[in-house]
Coordinates of C-alpha atoms in Angstrom, one line a residue:
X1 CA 94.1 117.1 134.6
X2 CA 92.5 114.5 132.3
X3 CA 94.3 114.3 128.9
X4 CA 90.9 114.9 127.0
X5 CA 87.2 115.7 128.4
X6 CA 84.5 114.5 125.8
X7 CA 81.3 116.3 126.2
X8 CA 78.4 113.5 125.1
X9 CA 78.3 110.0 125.9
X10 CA 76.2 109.0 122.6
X11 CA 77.6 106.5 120.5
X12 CA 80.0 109.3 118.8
X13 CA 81.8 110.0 122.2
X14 CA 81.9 106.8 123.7
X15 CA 84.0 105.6 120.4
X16 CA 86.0 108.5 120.7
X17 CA 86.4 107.2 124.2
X18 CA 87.5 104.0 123.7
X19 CA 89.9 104.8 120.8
X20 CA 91.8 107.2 123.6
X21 CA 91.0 104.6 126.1
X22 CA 92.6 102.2 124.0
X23 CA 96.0 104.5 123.4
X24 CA 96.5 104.7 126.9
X25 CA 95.1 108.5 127.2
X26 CA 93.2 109.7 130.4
X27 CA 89.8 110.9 129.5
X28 CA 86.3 112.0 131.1
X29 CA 83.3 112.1 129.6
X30 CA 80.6 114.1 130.7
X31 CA 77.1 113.2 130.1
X32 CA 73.7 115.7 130.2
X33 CA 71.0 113.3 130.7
X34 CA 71.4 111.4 134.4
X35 CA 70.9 108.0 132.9
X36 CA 71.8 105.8 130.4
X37 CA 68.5 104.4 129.2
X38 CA 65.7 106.1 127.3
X39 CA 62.8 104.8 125.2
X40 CA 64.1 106.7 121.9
X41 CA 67.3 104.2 122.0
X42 CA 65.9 100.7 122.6
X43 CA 64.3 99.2 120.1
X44 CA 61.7 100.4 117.8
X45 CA 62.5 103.6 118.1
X46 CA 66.0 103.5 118.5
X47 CA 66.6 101.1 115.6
X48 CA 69.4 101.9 113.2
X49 CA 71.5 101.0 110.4
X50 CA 75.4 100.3 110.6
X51 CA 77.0 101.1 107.0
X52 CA 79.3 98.7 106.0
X53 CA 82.5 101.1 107.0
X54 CA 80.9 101.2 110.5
X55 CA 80.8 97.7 111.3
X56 CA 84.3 97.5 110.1
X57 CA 85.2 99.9 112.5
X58 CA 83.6 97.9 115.5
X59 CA 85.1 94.5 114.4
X60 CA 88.6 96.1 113.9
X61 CA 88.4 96.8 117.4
X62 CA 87.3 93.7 118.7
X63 CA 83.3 94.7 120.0
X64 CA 81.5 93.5 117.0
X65 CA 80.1 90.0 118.3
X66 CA 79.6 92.1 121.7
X67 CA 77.3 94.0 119.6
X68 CA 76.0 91.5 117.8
X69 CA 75.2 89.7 121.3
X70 CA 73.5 92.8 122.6
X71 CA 71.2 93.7 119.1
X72 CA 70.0 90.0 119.6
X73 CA 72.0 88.6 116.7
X74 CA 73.4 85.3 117.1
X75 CA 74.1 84.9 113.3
X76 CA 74.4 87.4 111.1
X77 CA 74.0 85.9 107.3
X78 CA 75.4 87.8 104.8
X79 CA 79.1 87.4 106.4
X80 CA 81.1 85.2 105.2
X81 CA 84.6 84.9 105.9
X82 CA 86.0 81.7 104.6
X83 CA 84.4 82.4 100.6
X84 CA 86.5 83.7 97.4
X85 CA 84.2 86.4 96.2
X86 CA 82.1 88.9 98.6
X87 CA 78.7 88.3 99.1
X88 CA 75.7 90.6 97.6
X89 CA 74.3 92.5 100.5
X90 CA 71.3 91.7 102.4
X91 CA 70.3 95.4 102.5
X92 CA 70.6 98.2 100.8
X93 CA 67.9 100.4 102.2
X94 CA 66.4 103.2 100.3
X95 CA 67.1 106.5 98.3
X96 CA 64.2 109.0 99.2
X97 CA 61.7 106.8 99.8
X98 CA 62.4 104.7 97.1
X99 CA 63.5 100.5 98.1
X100 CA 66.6 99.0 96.5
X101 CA 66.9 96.0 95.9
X102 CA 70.0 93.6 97.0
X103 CA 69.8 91.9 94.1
X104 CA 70.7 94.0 91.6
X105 CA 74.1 94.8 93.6
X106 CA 77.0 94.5 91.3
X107 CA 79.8 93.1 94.4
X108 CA 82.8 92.9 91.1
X109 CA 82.3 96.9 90.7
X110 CA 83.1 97.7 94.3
X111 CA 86.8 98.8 94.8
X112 CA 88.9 96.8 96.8
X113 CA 86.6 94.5 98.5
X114 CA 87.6 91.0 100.1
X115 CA 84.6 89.2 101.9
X116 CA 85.5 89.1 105.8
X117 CA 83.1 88.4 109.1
X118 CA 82.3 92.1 109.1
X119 CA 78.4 92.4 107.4
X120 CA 77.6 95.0 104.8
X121 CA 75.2 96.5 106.9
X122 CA 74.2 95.9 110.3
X123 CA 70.7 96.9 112.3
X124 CA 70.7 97.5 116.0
X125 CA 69.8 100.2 118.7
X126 CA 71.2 103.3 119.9
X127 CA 71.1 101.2 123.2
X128 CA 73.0 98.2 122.4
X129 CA 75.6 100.3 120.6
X130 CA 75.8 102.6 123.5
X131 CA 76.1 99.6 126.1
X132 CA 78.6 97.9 124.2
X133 CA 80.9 100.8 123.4
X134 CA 80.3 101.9 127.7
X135 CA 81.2 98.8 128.8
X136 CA 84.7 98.8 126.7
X137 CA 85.4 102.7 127.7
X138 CA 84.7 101.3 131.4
X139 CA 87.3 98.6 130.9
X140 CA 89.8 100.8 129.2
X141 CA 89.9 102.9 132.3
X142 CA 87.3 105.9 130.6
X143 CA 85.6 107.9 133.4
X144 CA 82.0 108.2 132.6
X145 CA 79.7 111.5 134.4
X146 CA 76.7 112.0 134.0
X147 CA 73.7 114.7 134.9
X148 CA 76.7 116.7 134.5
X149 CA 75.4 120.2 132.0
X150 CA 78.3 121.9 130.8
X151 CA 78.0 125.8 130.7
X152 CA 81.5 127.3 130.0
X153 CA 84.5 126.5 128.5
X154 CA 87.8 128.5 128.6
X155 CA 91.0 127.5 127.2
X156 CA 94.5 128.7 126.7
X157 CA 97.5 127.3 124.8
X158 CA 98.1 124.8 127.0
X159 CA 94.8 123.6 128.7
X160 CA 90.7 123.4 128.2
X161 CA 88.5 124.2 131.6
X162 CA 85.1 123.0 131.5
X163 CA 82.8 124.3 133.9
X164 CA 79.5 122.4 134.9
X165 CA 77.4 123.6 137.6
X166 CA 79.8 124.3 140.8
X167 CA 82.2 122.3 139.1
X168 CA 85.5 122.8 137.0
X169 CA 87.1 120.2 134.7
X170 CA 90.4 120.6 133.0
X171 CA 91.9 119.2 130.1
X172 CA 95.1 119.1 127.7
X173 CA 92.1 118.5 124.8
X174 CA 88.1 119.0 124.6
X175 CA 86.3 117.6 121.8
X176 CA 82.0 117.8 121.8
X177 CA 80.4 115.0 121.2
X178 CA 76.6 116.7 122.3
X179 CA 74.9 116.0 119.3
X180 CA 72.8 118.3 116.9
X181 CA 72.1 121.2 119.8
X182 CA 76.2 120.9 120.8
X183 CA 76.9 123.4 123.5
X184 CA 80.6 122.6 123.0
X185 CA 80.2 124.2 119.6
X186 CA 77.8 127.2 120.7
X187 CA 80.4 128.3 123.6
X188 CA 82.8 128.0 121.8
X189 CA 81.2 130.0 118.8
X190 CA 82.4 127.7 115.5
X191 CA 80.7 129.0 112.8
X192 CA 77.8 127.1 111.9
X193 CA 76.6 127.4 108.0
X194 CA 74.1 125.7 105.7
X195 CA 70.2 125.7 104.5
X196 CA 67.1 126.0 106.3
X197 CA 64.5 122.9 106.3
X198 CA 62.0 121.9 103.2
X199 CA 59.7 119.9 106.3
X200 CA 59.2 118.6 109.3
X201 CA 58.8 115.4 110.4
X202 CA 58.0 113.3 113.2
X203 CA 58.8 110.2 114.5
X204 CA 56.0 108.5 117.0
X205 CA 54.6 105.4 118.9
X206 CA 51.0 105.5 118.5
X207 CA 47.6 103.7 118.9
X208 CA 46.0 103.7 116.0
X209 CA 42.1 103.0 115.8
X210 CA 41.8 101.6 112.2
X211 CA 45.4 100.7 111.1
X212 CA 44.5 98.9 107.8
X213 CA 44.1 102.1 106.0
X214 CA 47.6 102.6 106.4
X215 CA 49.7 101.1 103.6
X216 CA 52.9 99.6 105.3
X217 CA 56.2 100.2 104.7
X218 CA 57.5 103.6 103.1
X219 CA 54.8 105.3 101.3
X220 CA 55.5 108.8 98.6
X221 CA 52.8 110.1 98.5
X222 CA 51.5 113.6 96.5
X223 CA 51.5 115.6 100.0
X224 CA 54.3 114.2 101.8
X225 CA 55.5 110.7 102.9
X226 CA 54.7 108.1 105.9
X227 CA 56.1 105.4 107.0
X228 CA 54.4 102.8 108.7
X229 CA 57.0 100.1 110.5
X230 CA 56.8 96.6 111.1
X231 CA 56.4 97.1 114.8
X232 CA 52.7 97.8 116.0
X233 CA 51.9 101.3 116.1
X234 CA 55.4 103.0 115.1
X235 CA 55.1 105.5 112.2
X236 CA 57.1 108.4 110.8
X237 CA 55.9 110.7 108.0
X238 CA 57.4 114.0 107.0
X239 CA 55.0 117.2 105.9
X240 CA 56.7 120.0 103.2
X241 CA 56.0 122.7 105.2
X242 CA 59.4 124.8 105.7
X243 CA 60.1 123.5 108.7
X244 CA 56.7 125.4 109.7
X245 CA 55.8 123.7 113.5
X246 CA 56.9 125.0 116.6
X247 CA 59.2 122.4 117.7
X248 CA 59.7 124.1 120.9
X249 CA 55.9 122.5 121.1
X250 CA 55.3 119.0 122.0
X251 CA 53.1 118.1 119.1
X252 CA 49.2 117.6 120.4
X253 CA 47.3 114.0 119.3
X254 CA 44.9 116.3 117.5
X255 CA 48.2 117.9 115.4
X256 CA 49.7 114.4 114.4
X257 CA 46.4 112.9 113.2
X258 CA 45.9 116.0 111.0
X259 CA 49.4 115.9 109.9
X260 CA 49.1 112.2 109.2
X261 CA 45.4 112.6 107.4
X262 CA 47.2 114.8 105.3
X263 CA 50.1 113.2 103.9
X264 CA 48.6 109.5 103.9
X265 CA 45.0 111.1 102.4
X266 CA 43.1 108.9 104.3
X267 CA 40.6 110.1 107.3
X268 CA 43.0 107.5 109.8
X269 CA 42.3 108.2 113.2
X270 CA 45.0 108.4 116.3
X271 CA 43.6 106.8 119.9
X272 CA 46.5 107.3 121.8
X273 CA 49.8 109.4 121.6
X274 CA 53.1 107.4 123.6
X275 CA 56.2 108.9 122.2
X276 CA 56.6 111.6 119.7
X277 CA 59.6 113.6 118.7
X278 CA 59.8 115.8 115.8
X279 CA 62.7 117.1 113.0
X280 CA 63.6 118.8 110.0
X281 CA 65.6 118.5 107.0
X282 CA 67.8 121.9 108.1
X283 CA 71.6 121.0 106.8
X284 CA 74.2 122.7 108.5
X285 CA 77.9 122.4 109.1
X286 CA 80.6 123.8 111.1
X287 CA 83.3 125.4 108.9
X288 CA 85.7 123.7 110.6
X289 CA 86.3 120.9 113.2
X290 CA 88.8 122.7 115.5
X291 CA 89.3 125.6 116.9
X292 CA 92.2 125.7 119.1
X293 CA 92.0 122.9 121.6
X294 CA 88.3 122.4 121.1
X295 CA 87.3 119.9 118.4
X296 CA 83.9 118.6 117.1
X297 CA 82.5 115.4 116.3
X298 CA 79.5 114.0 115.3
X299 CA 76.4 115.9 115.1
X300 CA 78.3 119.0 116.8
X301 CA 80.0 119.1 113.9
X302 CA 77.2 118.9 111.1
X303 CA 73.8 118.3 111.4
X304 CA 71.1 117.2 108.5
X305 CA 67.7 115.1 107.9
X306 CA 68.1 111.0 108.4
X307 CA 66.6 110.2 105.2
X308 CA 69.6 107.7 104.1
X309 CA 70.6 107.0 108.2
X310 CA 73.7 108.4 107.5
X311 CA 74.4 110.6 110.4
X312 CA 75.2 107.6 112.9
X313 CA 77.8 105.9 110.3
X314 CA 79.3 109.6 109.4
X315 CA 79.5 110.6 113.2
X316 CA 81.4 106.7 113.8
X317 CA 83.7 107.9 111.1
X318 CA 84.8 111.1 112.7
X319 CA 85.9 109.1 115.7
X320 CA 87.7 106.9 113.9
X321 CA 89.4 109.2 112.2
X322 CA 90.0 111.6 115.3
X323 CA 91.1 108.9 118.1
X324 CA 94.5 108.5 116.9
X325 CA 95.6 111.7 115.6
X326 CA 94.4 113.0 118.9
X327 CA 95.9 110.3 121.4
X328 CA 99.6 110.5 118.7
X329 CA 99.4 114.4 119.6
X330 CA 98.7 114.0 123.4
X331 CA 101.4 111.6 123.7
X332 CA 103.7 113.5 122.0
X333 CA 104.9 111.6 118.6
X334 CA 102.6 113.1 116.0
X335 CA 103.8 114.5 113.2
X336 CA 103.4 117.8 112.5
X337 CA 100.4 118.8 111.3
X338 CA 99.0 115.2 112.1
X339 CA 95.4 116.6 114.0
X340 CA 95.0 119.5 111.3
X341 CA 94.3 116.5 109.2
X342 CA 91.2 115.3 110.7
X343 CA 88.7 119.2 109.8
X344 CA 90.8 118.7 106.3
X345 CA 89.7 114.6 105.6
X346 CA 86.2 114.7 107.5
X347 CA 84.7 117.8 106.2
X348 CA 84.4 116.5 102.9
X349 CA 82.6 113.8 104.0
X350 CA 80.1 116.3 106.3
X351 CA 79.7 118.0 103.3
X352 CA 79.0 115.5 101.1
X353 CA 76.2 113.8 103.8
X354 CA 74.2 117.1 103.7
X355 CA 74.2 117.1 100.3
X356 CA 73.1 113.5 99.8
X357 CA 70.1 114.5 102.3
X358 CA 69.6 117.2 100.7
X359 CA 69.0 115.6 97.1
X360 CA 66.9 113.0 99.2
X361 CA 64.2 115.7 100.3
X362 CA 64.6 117.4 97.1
X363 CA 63.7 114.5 95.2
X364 CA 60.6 113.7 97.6
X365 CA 59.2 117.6 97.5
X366 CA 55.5 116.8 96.7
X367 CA 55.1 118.6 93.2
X368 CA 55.5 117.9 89.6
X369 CA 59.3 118.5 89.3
X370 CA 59.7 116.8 92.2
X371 CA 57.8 113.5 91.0
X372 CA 59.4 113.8 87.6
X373 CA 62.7 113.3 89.0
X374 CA 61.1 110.9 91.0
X375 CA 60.7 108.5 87.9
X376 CA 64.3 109.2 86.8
X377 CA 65.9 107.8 89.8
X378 CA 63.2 104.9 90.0
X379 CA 64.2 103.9 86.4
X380 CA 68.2 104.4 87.2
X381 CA 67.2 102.3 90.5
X382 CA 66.3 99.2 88.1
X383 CA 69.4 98.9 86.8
X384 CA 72.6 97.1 88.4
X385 CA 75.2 100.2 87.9
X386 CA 72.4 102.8 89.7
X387 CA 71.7 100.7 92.3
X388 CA 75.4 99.8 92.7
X389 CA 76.1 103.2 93.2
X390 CA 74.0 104.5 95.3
X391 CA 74.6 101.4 97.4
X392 CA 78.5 102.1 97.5
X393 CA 77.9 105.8 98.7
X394 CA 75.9 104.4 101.4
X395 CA 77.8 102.2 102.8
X396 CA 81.0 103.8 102.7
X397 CA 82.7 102.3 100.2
X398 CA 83.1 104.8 97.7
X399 CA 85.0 107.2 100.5
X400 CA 88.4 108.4 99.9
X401 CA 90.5 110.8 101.3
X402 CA 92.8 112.9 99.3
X403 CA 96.2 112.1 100.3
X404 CA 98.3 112.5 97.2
X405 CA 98.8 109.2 96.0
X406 CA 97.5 108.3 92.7
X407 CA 98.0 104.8 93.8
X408 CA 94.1 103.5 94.0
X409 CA 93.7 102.2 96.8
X410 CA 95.7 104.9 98.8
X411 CA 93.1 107.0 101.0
X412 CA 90.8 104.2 101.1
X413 CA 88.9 101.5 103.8
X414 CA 91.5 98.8 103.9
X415 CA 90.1 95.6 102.4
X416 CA 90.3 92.8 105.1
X417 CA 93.3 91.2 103.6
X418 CA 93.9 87.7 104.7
X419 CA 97.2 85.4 105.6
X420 CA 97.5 82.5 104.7
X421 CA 97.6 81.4 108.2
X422 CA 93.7 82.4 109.1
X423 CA 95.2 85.8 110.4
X424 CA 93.0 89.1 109.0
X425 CA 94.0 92.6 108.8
X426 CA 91.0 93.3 111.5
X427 CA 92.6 91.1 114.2
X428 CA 95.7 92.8 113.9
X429 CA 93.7 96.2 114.1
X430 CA 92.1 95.3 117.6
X431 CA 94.7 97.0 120.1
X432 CA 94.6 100.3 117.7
X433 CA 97.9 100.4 116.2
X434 CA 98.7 101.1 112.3
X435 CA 99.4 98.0 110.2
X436 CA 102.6 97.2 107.8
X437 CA 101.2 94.3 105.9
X438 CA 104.2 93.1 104.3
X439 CA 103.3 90.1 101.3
X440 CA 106.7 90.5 99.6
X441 CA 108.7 86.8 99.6
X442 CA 112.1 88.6 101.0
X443 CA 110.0 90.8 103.9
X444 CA 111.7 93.7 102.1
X445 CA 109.7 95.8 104.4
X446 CA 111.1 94.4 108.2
X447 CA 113.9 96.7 108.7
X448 CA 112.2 99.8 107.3
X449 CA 109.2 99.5 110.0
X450 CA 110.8 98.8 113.3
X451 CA 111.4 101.6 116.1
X452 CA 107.5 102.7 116.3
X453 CA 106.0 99.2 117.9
X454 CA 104.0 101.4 119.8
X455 CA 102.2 102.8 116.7
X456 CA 102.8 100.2 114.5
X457 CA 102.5 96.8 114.0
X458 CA 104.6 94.5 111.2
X459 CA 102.9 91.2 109.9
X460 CA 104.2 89.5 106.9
X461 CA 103.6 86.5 105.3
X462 CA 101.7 85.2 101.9
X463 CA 98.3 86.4 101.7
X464 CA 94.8 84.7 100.1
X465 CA 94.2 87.2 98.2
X466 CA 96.8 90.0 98.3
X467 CA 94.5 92.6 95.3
X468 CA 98.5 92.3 93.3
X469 CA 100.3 94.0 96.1
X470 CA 103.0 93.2 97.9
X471 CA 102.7 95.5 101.1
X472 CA 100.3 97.9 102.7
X473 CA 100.5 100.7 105.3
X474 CA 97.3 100.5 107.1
X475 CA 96.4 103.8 109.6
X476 CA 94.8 102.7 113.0
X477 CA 91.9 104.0 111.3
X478 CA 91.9 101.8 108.5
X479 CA 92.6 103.6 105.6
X480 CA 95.2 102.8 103.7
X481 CA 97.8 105.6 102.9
X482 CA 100.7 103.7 100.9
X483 CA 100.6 100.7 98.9
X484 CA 103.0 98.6 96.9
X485 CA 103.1 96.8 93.6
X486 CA 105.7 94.2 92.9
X487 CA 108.5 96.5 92.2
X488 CA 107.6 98.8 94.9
X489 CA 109.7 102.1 95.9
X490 CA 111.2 101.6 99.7
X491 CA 111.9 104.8 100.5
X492 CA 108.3 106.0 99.6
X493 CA 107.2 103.8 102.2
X494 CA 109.6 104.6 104.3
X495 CA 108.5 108.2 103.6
X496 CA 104.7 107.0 104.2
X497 CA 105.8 105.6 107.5
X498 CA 107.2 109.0 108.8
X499 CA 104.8 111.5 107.8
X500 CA 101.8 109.1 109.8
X501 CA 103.7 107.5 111.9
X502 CA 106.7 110.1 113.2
X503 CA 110.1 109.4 114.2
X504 CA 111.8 106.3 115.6
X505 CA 111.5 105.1 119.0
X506 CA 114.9 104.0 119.0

C-alpha cells in the first residue's frame, strides 16, 4: 500500500509528487496517456506563463535553474538578487485582450516584496516543466505509471483502492490530479457548480496562404478576438457563440477558416490544418476539495477559460499548499484539522480565478456594452495604480489567506528575506520544512522552536532587510502565518508553532 496514489502526471501532480516525495511519503502516480511527450506541450503550443508566486515555489525547492536550463534560459534578466529595491517586471501580460505595460508597474505599492533570483514572471513549456518536475519525483523515489486509465475508486475509513484495467491500487490517500475532464472527481461524484461558456475558442498550427492580412499580436475585434503569435503559423481566436461547436468534433479546415474570416473580417485563407484543439470559457468549481480520502487538485478541482493563464499558476498553488498538510497527516504529526485547511484556503482562490476569467470574457463580449467597458479598463490601464493592480492579482502577490492575524503580512507569500551572511529564506525552503526566521539580537526565539527539526527549521541571524520584524514563522509552503515586531508576544508564537506545526518531538 503506497501512502498516496496521484491520478495525473501533468505539472499539478508531479509537484504534488515531489512535495510527498520530498517528505519521505510513498506515492504512485498513475498517468492516462502512454507517453510523456506531445506536440501540445513543447513549444509553441505548449508555451506558458509562470506567475511570480509560481516560480517562487520552484526556486524554494531547488528546480528553478533546472527549469531554467530546460525552457532554454541561460539568463533570466529581470532577477536580481544582490539590488536594494525590486526590479519593475519584464512582463505583465494582458487583461482581456488588452497589453500592459511593464513600465507603468508601481514595485513600492506591492506588499512585502524583497528582490531575490526568483523572476516575476517566467515563460516555458508544459514540457520543460513536466521533465523537470519528473526527473525530481524520479529522484525522490516517486513511482511514475503510465497508459494506466483509472475506472473505479472505492474507499473506506482507512484506505483508497484504485482500479485500472485488471489492476488494483491501494492507498492510505488519493488526490486527482486529471485535469479539466478529472475522472477522480466524476467517480467520486464531488459536486461540480458554475456558468456555462460565452465562446469557443481554438487554439491551432496552421499554413496560412496570405498571412499579411493578419494583424499580429492580440487583436479585439467587433466579432470576436484572434491572436496571431510570433511563431509561423500559430494562431488562437475565440468566437461568442455560447459555446455553440461540437467539441466532440475535430474542427474541419473549412470550419476554422470561416471561424477565423469572421472574427478577423478579412477573406484570409487556411492551406493546411496541423494541430487544432478547441475550448470554452465554461467556469466551474467543485464545492469542495475533499471528500473523505479523495482530494482534488488542479483543474479537477475547478476549471475556467485561460484568458489571464491563470490555471497553470493556480493549479501550482494547490500543490503547494496540499503537499505538506497531506505528508504532516500521513505521517502522523498534523494537527487537528491541519488537511481541512487546504478546501478552506484554496477555494477562495478557485473562486476568485473563475471570476477573473469571467470578467475577462465579459469585458471582450463583441457588443456595445461590452466595448464601453472596454474603454474604461483601457483608460484605468494607463495609469500606474490600474496597471499595478491588475499586475499584483496576476502574479500572486495580492493572495492572502485568512488566518486570523491582523498582523499584515500574516497569510501571505513570504518575501525572500536575506541574512546577512548571503543565506535566503528560499535556500532554507529547499528540503520542505517550515522556516523560524529568528532576526532578534538575543535569538529570543531558539528554545521556543526546538523538538520539531523534522518540520521545522531555526535560522537566526541579522538580516538585509528584515521589513521591521524581528522573527517569522514561514509554512513549508511559504506563507507566512506569524510574525513579530520588536516587542513581540512569545507565547503567540509559540502558539503559532503548535497549531502548524503539532507537538514536540521530544
Amino acid at each position: 500500500m503506497h501512502d498516496v496514489v496521484i491520478v495525473g502526471a501533468g505539472p499539478v501532480g508531479l509537484f504534488l509528487a515531489c512535495e510527498l516525495g520530498l517528505a519521505g511519503c510513498s506515492v504512485l502516480v498513475l498517468e492516462r496517456e502512454p507517453e510523456p511527450g506531445s506536440p501540445w506541450k513543447a513549444d509553441p503550443l505548449g508555451m506558458r506563463g509562470l506567475s511570480a508566486t509560481s516560480v517562487e515555489a520552484f526556486h524554494r525547492r531547488g528546480m528553478l535553474h533546472p527549469l531554467l536550463t530546460a525552457s532554454g534560459v541561460n539568463d533570466y534578466p529581470g532577477a536580481n538578487p544582490d539590488a536594494d529595491e525590486p526590479a519593475p517586471p519584464r512582463s505583465v501580460g494582458h487583461f482581456a485582450g488588452m497589453m500592459l505595460d511593464p513600465a507603468k508597474v508601481d514595485v513600492t505599492a506591492l506588499p512585502f516584496r524583497l528582490p531575490g533570483p526568483a523572476p516575476d514572471f517566467m515563460l516555458t513549456s508544459l514540457e520543460a516543466i513536466e521533465s523537470v518536475l519528473a526527473e525530481r519525483a524520479t529522484k525522490l523515489g516517486v513511482e511514475i505509471r503510465r497508459g494506466v486509465t483509472v475506472s473505479a475508486i472505492a474507499q473506506n475509513e482507512e484506505s483508497v483502492i484504485v482500479h485500472a484495467g485488471e489492476h488494483e491500487y491501494a492507498a492510505r490517500w488519493l488526490v486527482g490530479c486529471d485535469g479539466g475532464r478529472s475522472a477522480v472527481r466524476g467517480l467520486e461524484g464531488f459536486e461540480f457548480v458554475g456558468t456555462e461558456p460565452q465562446f469557443t475558442g481554438y487554439t491551432m498550427l496552421v499554413t496560412v496562404a496570405d498571412p499579411e492580412k493578419l494583424r499580429p499580436g492580440i487583436n479585439l475585434t467587433p466579432t470576436g478576438m484572434y491572436v496571431q503569435m510570433p511563431t509561423e503559423g500559430h494562431i488562437g481566436m475565440m468566437e461568442f457563440d455560447c459555446g455553440a461547436f461540437d467539441r466532440s468534433q475535430q474542427p474541419t479546415r473549412d470550419h476554422l477558416q470561416a471561424v477565423l474570416r469572421r472574427v478577423s473580417r478579412t477573406d484570409v485563407t487556411l492551406s493546411e490544418v496541423h494541430l487544432v484543439s478547441s475550448f470554452t470559457d465554461r467556469a466551474m468549481q467543485t464545492t469542495t476539495y475533499r471528500q473523505g480520502r479523495v482530494l482534488l487538485a488542479g483543474d479537477a478541482a475547478h476549471i475556467h477559460s485561460p484568458l489571464g493563464g491563470q490555471g497553470l499558476n493556480a493549479g501550482i498553488g494547490d500543490a503547494m499548499n496540499l503537499g505538506w498538510k497531506l505528508a504532516a497527516t500521513v505521517h502522523g504529526h498534523a494537527p487537528d484539522g491541519l488537511l481541512d485547511t487546504y478546501s478552506r484556503e484554496r477555494h477562495p482562490i478557485g473562486a476568485w480565478v473563475l471570476d477573473w476569467t469571467r470578467a475577462q470574457a465579459a469585458a471582450m463580449k463583441p457588443d456595445p456594452h461590452a466595448q464601453a467597458v472596454q474603454g474604461l479598463i483601457r483608460d484605468l490601464l494607463g495609469t500606474r495604480g490600474g496597471t499595478t493592480y491588475v499586475f499584483e492579482k496576476m502574479s500572486g502577490s495580492s493572495i492572502r489567506y485568512e488566518l486570523g492575524s491582523e498582523q499584515p503580512l500574516v497569510g501571505r507569500n513570504a518575501p525572500d528575506f536575506r541574512f546577512e551572511d548571503g543565506t535566503r529564506l528560499g535556500d532554507l525552503m529547499q528540503d520542505g520544512r517550515g522556516v523560524a526566521l529568528d532576526f532578534s539580537t538575543d535569538h529570543r526565539l531558539r528554545d521556543s522552536a526546538t523538538g520539531r527539526e523534522s518540520r521545522m527549521r531555526y535560522a537566526a541571524g541579522p538580516a538585509k532587510n528584515d521589513l521591521g520584524l524581528s522573527a517569522v514563522l514561514v509554512r513549508p509552503d511559504g506563507i507566512v502565518v506569524w510574525a513579530g515586531d520588536r516587542d513581540f508576544d512569545q507565547k503567540a508564537f509559540e502558539r503559532a508553532v503548535s497549531q502548524w506545526f503539532g507537538t514536540s518531538e521530544s
